[in-house]
Amino acid sequence: MRRPRTPGTTGGRAPLALAVPALLAVVFLALPVVGILVRTEWNELGTHLTDPAVIEALELSLLVSFAALGLSLVFGVPLAWVLARVPFRGKTLVRCLVLLPMVLPPTVGGVALLLGFGRRGLLGPWLEGAFGITLPFHTAGAIVAAAFVAMPFLVISLEGALGGLRPGYEETAASLGASPVRVFRTVTLPMVAPGLIAGAALTWARALGEFGATITFAGNLPGATQTLPLQVYLLLQEDPEAATSVSLLLLAIAMAVLIALRGRWAGGLTAPGAADRRDGPGRPAPGEPASGAPGSEGRVPAWPTPGEPASGAPGSEGRVPA
């Protein structure tokens, strides 16, 4: 039996009008990467990467990126759960604030951090007077800047995973007397672990490569705030070959993260509310036979279409479940 063709497909062959722009887009995205590979001085790569300044910047970058990841997990995971599960007024505004660092120019983000947490900012004087914490031009400032731009990747990835999670197991655990925190810790988190790991990996990679907000808010101080991307910026002026080698290192780390994820994170970045439109409890997944079709023995009948009376309701006589 021939499988029906999905509307809009061409049997695996792309139309020329779409294939050519797609190929040009791939070339456009790949050419800068190829440029780094071609221009790298491979015989000097070890020398460049073992330079004391580069090693110091790498160690600081790892410290900043992992600390930013920790902040993102502490604050981003609860925020993702609230956005996915709790209805409240102003949720659209909160979600916009979460996504804002992703579309905001990094230098503008740095200026905003200065005005919020700087010595003359809204919270900076209180932090310095009460706790002696000064964020600008300190390592802590670099961590805050990296967390500011990277946390949205964790929140939107985890929110999508939570939105697509069927709540039946959580409801069962709650009916057995488990507290909401225990349900979240023992049921919800294990079920969304792939989305959480993917979001955490993207968050870490984004924090590792942060440049604009860091240099604006925390400065470019060797040993304190000069991370690897800032080191590349300096090397471009003094030693372009070394800058290319360090850029290759950052490129390799980013590619390793994406290859390790193998596109898993894309499944978590669903639009808010998409879980309500896709496969719900008992609804057959795309490509699966519906209830009553051959091979559907034992399946739960699909939910009725919105606006249709359910099976057994008044007016549903003779109606086949959707």
Short mmCIF file of C-alpha atoms in Angstrom, two decimals:
data_model
loop_
_atom_site.label_atom_id
_atom_site.label_comp_id
_atom_site.label_asym_id
_atom_site.label_seq_id
_atom_site.Cartn_x
_atom_site.Cartn_y
_atom_site.Cartn_z
CA MET A 1 0.00 0.00 0.00
CA ARG A 2 1.47 3.33 -1.07
CA ARG A 3 1.92 5.84 1.66
CA PRO A 4 0.01 9.07 0.96
CA ARG A 5 2.27 11.98 0.13
CA THR A 6 2.35 14.80 2.61
CA PRO A 7 0.89 17.99 1.12
CA GLY A 8 3.62 20.31 -0.11
CA THR A 9 6.26 17.62 -0.64
CA THR A 10 7.78 16.81 -4.02
CA GLY A 11 8.86 13.23 -3.48
CA GLY A 12 12.21 14.22 -1.96
CA ARG A 13 13.23 16.60 -4.78
CA ALA A 14 13.41 20.30 -3.96
CA PRO A 15 12.18 22.77 -6.58
CA LEU A 16 15.00 24.68 -8.21
CA ALA A 17 13.55 28.00 -7.03
CA LEU A 18 13.96 26.81 -3.41
CA ALA A 19 17.08 24.67 -3.76
CA VAL A 20 19.29 27.44 -5.14
CA PRO A 21 18.58 29.99 -2.35
CA ALA A 22 18.93 27.20 0.23
CA LEU A 23 22.34 26.26 -1.20
CA LEU A 24 23.42 29.90 -1.21
CA ALA A 25 22.33 30.20 2.42
CA VAL A 26 24.49 27.21 3.34
CA VAL A 27 27.45 28.73 1.51
CA PHE A 28 26.85 32.07 3.22
CA LEU A 29 26.88 30.44 6.66
CA ALA A 30 29.76 28.07 5.95
CA LEU A 31 32.15 30.52 4.26
CA PRO A 32 33.26 32.31 7.48
CA VAL A 33 33.91 28.94 9.14
CA VAL A 34 35.93 27.78 6.15
CA GLY A 35 37.83 31.07 6.28
CA ILE A 36 38.95 30.34 9.85
CA LEU A 37 40.04 26.83 8.88
CA VAL A 38 41.96 28.03 5.84
CA ARG A 39 43.69 30.96 7.54
CA THR A 40 44.71 29.09 10.69
CA GLU A 41 48.47 28.61 11.04
CA TRP A 42 48.29 24.93 11.92
CA ASN A 43 52.02 24.62 12.61
CA GLU A 44 51.77 27.46 15.15
CA LEU A 45 48.46 26.38 16.66
CA GLY A 46 49.99 24.74 19.73
CA THR A 47 52.20 27.74 20.41
CA HIS A 48 49.31 30.16 20.17
CA LEU A 49 46.98 28.13 22.40
CA THR A 50 49.61 27.51 25.08
CA ASP A 51 50.48 31.18 25.46
CA PRO A 52 50.15 32.14 29.16
CA ALA A 53 47.72 34.99 28.38
CA VAL A 54 45.51 32.66 26.34
CA ILE A 55 45.54 29.99 29.07
CA GLU A 56 44.65 32.59 31.69
CA ALA A 57 41.78 33.86 29.53
CA LEU A 58 40.59 30.30 28.94
CA GLU A 59 40.56 29.50 32.66
CA LEU A 60 38.66 32.70 33.37
CA SER A 61 36.19 31.92 30.56
CA LEU A 62 35.50 28.49 32.03
CA LEU A 63 34.99 29.99 35.48
CA VAL A 64 32.64 32.69 34.18
CA SER A 65 30.65 30.36 31.90
CA PHE A 66 30.08 27.66 34.53
CA ALA A 67 29.19 30.24 37.19
CA ALA A 68 26.74 31.86 34.74
CA LEU A 69 25.27 28.42 34.05
CA GLY A 70 24.81 27.91 37.80
CA LEU A 71 22.96 31.21 38.12
CA SER A 72 20.82 30.33 35.12
CA LEU A 73 19.87 26.97 36.64
CA VAL A 74 19.04 28.45 40.04
CA PHE A 75 16.81 31.20 38.66
CA GLY A 76 15.91 30.00 35.16
CA VAL A 77 14.47 26.58 36.01
CA PRO A 78 11.82 27.94 38.41
CA LEU A 79 11.04 30.74 35.95
CA ALA A 80 10.53 28.24 33.11
CA TRP A 81 8.20 26.17 35.31
CA VAL A 82 6.13 29.22 36.27
CA LEU A 83 5.83 30.33 32.65
CA ALA A 84 4.81 26.84 31.53
CA ARG A 85 2.41 25.91 34.30
CA VAL A 86 1.08 28.92 36.20
CA PRO A 87 -1.50 31.23 34.60
CA PHE A 88 -1.12 34.81 35.74
CA ARG A 89 -1.73 38.29 34.42
CA GLY A 90 1.23 39.79 32.64
CA LYS A 91 2.73 36.49 31.51
CA THR A 92 3.24 37.86 28.00
CA LEU A 93 5.25 40.77 29.40
CA VAL A 94 7.38 38.44 31.52
CA ARG A 95 8.07 36.22 28.53
CA CYS A 96 9.09 39.27 26.51
CA LEU A 97 11.52 40.25 29.27
CA VAL A 98 12.97 36.74 29.17
CA LEU A 99 13.49 36.88 25.42
CA LEU A 100 14.75 40.48 25.40
CA PRO A 101 18.47 39.68 25.96
CA MET A 102 18.39 37.42 22.90
CA VAL A 103 17.40 40.26 20.56
CA LEU A 104 19.03 43.14 22.41
CA PRO A 105 22.43 44.32 21.09
CA PRO A 106 25.03 43.01 23.57
CA THR A 107 26.55 46.45 24.16
CA VAL A 108 23.09 47.82 24.95
CA GLY A 109 22.70 44.96 27.40
CA GLY A 110 25.97 46.01 29.01
CA VAL A 111 24.76 49.60 29.33
CA ALA A 112 21.52 48.35 30.87
CA LEU A 113 23.50 46.27 33.38
CA LEU A 114 25.56 49.34 34.29
CA LEU A 115 22.41 51.36 34.90
CA GLY A 116 20.90 48.55 36.95
CA PHE A 117 23.85 47.11 38.89
CA GLY A 118 26.59 49.72 38.45
CA ARG A 119 27.93 51.92 41.22
CA ARG A 120 25.52 54.65 40.17
CA GLY A 121 22.78 52.27 39.06
CA LEU A 122 19.51 51.36 40.69
CA LEU A 123 20.79 48.46 42.79
CA GLY A 124 24.56 48.97 42.71
CA PRO A 125 24.90 51.47 45.58
CA TRP A 126 22.81 49.25 47.87
CA LEU A 127 24.86 46.16 46.99
CA GLU A 128 28.10 47.99 47.68
CA GLY A 129 26.89 49.62 50.89
CA ALA A 130 25.16 46.61 52.43
CA PHE A 131 27.33 43.74 51.24
CA GLY A 132 30.46 45.34 49.81
CA ILE A 133 29.71 43.81 46.39
CA THR A 134 30.94 45.73 43.37
CA LEU A 135 30.03 44.15 40.05
CA PRO A 136 31.44 46.42 37.32
CA PHE A 137 35.06 45.67 36.36
CA HIS A 138 35.17 42.58 38.55
CA THR A 139 34.91 38.88 37.78
CA ALA A 140 31.46 38.84 39.39
CA GLY A 141 30.38 41.43 36.84
CA ALA A 142 31.53 39.21 33.99
CA ILE A 143 29.50 36.35 35.47
CA VAL A 144 26.39 38.52 35.75
CA ALA A 145 26.79 39.76 32.17
CA ALA A 146 27.18 36.22 30.84
CA ALA A 147 24.16 34.99 32.80
CA PHE A 148 22.07 37.92 31.55
CA VAL A 149 22.57 37.04 27.89
CA ALA A 150 22.62 33.23 28.29
CA MET A 151 19.75 32.48 30.68
CA PRO A 152 17.00 32.92 28.04
CA PHE A 153 18.32 29.86 26.17
CA LEU A 154 17.70 27.71 29.23
CA VAL A 155 14.30 29.24 30.02
CA ILE A 156 12.76 28.90 26.56
CA SER A 157 14.16 25.41 26.03
CA LEU A 158 12.87 24.14 29.36
CA GLU A 159 9.55 25.94 29.04
CA GLY A 160 8.95 24.19 25.73
CA ALA A 161 9.78 20.82 27.28
CA LEU A 162 7.47 21.47 30.23
CA GLY A 163 4.69 22.67 27.95
CA GLY A 164 4.80 19.43 25.99
CA LEU A 165 4.79 17.23 29.10
CA ARG A 166 1.61 15.35 29.89
CA PRO A 167 0.62 16.28 33.45
CA GLY A 168 -0.89 12.90 34.33
CA TYR A 169 2.12 11.61 36.26
CA GLU A 170 2.42 14.84 38.22
CA GLU A 171 -1.27 14.79 39.06
CA THR A 172 -1.00 11.18 40.20
CA ALA A 173 1.97 11.99 42.45
CA ALA A 174 0.13 14.98 43.90
CA SER A 175 -2.99 12.86 44.55
CA LEU A 176 -0.82 10.44 46.54
CA GLY A 177 0.17 13.25 48.89
CA ALA A 178 3.47 14.47 47.43
CA SER A 179 4.15 18.15 47.93
CA PRO A 180 4.49 20.38 44.85
CA VAL A 181 8.24 20.71 45.40
CA ARG A 182 8.65 16.95 45.70
CA VAL A 183 6.55 16.39 42.58
CA PHE A 184 8.73 18.86 40.70
CA ARG A 185 11.96 17.27 41.97
CA THR A 186 11.09 13.60 41.60
CA VAL A 187 8.65 13.55 38.68
CA THR A 188 8.85 16.69 36.56
CA LEU A 189 12.61 17.17 36.38
CA PRO A 190 13.43 13.56 35.41
CA MET A 191 10.82 13.69 32.64
CA VAL A 192 12.18 16.91 31.15
CA ALA A 193 15.84 16.00 31.71
CA PRO A 194 16.72 15.94 27.96
CA GLY A 195 15.32 19.44 27.46
CA LEU A 196 17.05 20.66 30.60
CA ILE A 197 20.41 19.22 29.53
CA ALA A 198 20.08 20.68 26.04
CA GLY A 199 19.15 24.11 27.40
CA ALA A 200 22.00 23.98 29.90
CA ALA A 201 24.50 23.11 27.17
CA LEU A 202 23.33 26.00 24.99
CA THR A 203 23.41 28.34 27.96
CA TRP A 204 26.97 27.35 28.81
CA ALA A 205 28.14 27.74 25.21
CA ARG A 206 26.49 31.16 24.92
CA ALA A 207 28.05 32.30 28.20
CA LEU A 208 31.47 31.08 27.06
CA GLY A 209 31.27 33.19 23.92
CA GLU A 210 29.82 36.36 25.44
CA PHE A 211 31.66 39.55 24.43
CA GLY A 212 29.63 42.76 24.11
CA ALA A 213 27.86 42.87 27.48
CA THR A 214 31.02 41.72 29.27
CA ILE A 215 33.34 44.38 27.86
CA THR A 216 30.73 47.10 28.44
CA PHE A 217 29.74 46.13 31.96
CA ALA A 218 32.85 44.40 33.34
CA GLY A 219 35.64 45.83 31.20
CA ASN A 220 38.64 44.04 29.74
CA LEU A 221 40.99 43.49 32.67
CA PRO A 222 43.55 40.65 32.33
CA GLY A 223 43.02 38.02 34.99
CA ALA A 224 39.75 39.58 36.19
CA THR A 225 37.34 40.06 33.28
CA GLN A 226 39.37 39.31 30.13
CA THR A 227 37.67 36.17 28.87
CA LEU A 228 38.66 34.30 25.73
CA PRO A 229 36.46 36.32 23.31
CA LEU A 230 37.96 39.54 24.70
CA GLN A 231 41.42 38.02 24.27
CA VAL A 232 40.60 37.40 20.61
CA TYR A 233 39.63 41.07 20.26
CA LEU A 234 43.02 42.17 21.60
CA LEU A 235 44.97 39.65 19.54
CA LEU A 236 43.32 40.90 16.35
CA GLN A 237 45.18 44.16 16.85
CA GLU A 238 48.50 42.68 17.90
CA ASP A 239 48.75 39.16 16.42
CA PRO A 240 46.04 38.25 13.88
CA GLU A 241 47.40 34.71 13.42
CA ALA A 242 47.07 34.01 17.15
CA ALA A 243 43.57 35.53 17.10
CA THR A 244 42.62 33.07 14.36
CA SER A 245 43.95 30.14 16.39
CA VAL A 246 41.99 31.17 19.49
CA SER A 247 38.90 31.73 17.34
CA LEU A 248 39.31 28.18 16.06
CA LEU A 249 39.29 26.94 19.65
CA LEU A 250 36.02 28.72 20.41
CA LEU A 251 34.57 27.50 17.13
CA ALA A 252 35.51 23.91 17.97
CA ILE A 253 33.87 24.16 21.41
CA ALA A 254 30.65 25.57 19.95
CA MET A 255 30.51 22.90 17.23
CA ALA A 256 31.17 20.16 19.78
CA VAL A 257 28.20 21.33 21.85
CA LEU A 258 25.87 21.41 18.84
CA ILE A 259 27.02 18.02 17.55
CA ALA A 260 26.59 16.50 21.01
CA LEU A 261 23.03 17.80 21.16
CA ARG A 262 22.30 16.68 17.57
CA GLY A 263 19.33 19.01 17.26
CA ARG A 264 17.63 17.85 20.45
CA TRP A 265 17.30 21.43 21.68
CA ALA A 266 15.20 22.38 18.64
CA GLY A 267 12.42 20.10 19.82
CA GLY A 268 12.20 22.01 23.08
CA LEU A 269 11.92 25.47 21.54
CA THR A 270 8.22 25.21 20.84
CA ALA A 271 5.97 28.19 20.85
CA PRO A 272 4.17 28.77 24.13
CA GLY A 273 0.82 27.01 24.01
CA ALA A 274 1.95 24.64 21.26
CA ALA A 275 1.46 21.73 23.59
CA ASP A 276 -2.24 22.46 23.54
CA ARG A 277 -2.31 22.15 19.76
CA ARG A 278 -0.19 19.05 19.32
CA ASP A 279 -0.58 15.50 20.53
CA GLY A 280 -2.48 15.50 23.80
CA PRO A 281 -3.40 12.51 25.93
CA GLY A 282 -4.87 9.87 23.69
CA ARG A 283 -4.40 11.89 20.49
CA PRO A 284 -2.52 9.85 17.87
CA ALA A 285 0.81 11.31 16.81
CA PRO A 286 1.22 12.45 13.19
CA GLY A 287 1.64 9.40 10.98
CA GLU A 288 0.05 6.99 13.47
CA PRO A 289 -3.23 5.29 12.60
CA ALA A 290 -6.26 6.77 14.27
CA SER A 291 -8.58 4.81 16.49
CA GLY A 292 -10.28 2.06 14.55
CA ALA A 293 -7.66 2.02 11.78
CA PRO A 294 -5.62 -1.13 11.13
CA GLY A 295 -2.86 -1.40 13.70
CA SER A 296 -4.61 0.78 16.23
CA GLU A 297 -5.72 -2.04 18.53
CA GLY A 298 -5.37 -1.02 22.15
CA ARG A 299 -5.06 2.68 21.39
CA VAL A 300 -7.08 5.21 23.35
CA PRO A 301 -9.60 6.98 21.12
CA ALA A 302 -8.54 10.47 20.08
CA TRP A 303 -10.03 13.52 21.74
CA PRO A 304 -12.98 15.08 19.94
CA THR A 305 -12.33 18.17 17.89
CA PRO A 306 -13.05 21.42 19.77
CA GLY A 307 -16.71 22.28 19.31
CA GLU A 308 -17.74 18.65 18.78
CA PRO A 309 -19.68 16.87 21.52
CA ALA A 310 -17.78 14.00 23.07
CA SER A 311 -18.84 10.43 22.41
CA GLY A 312 -21.91 9.69 24.45
CA ALA A 313 -22.87 13.36 24.88
CA PRO A 314 -26.25 14.63 23.65
CA GLY A 315 -26.19 14.95 19.91
CA SER A 316 -23.22 12.63 19.45
CA GLU A 317 -25.25 9.55 18.40
CA GLY A 318 -23.58 7.84 15.50
CA ARG A 319 -20.65 10.23 15.51
CA VAL A 320 -17.27 8.56 15.13
CA PRO A 321 -14.62 9.86 17.55
CA ALA A 322 -12.14 12.22 15.86
#
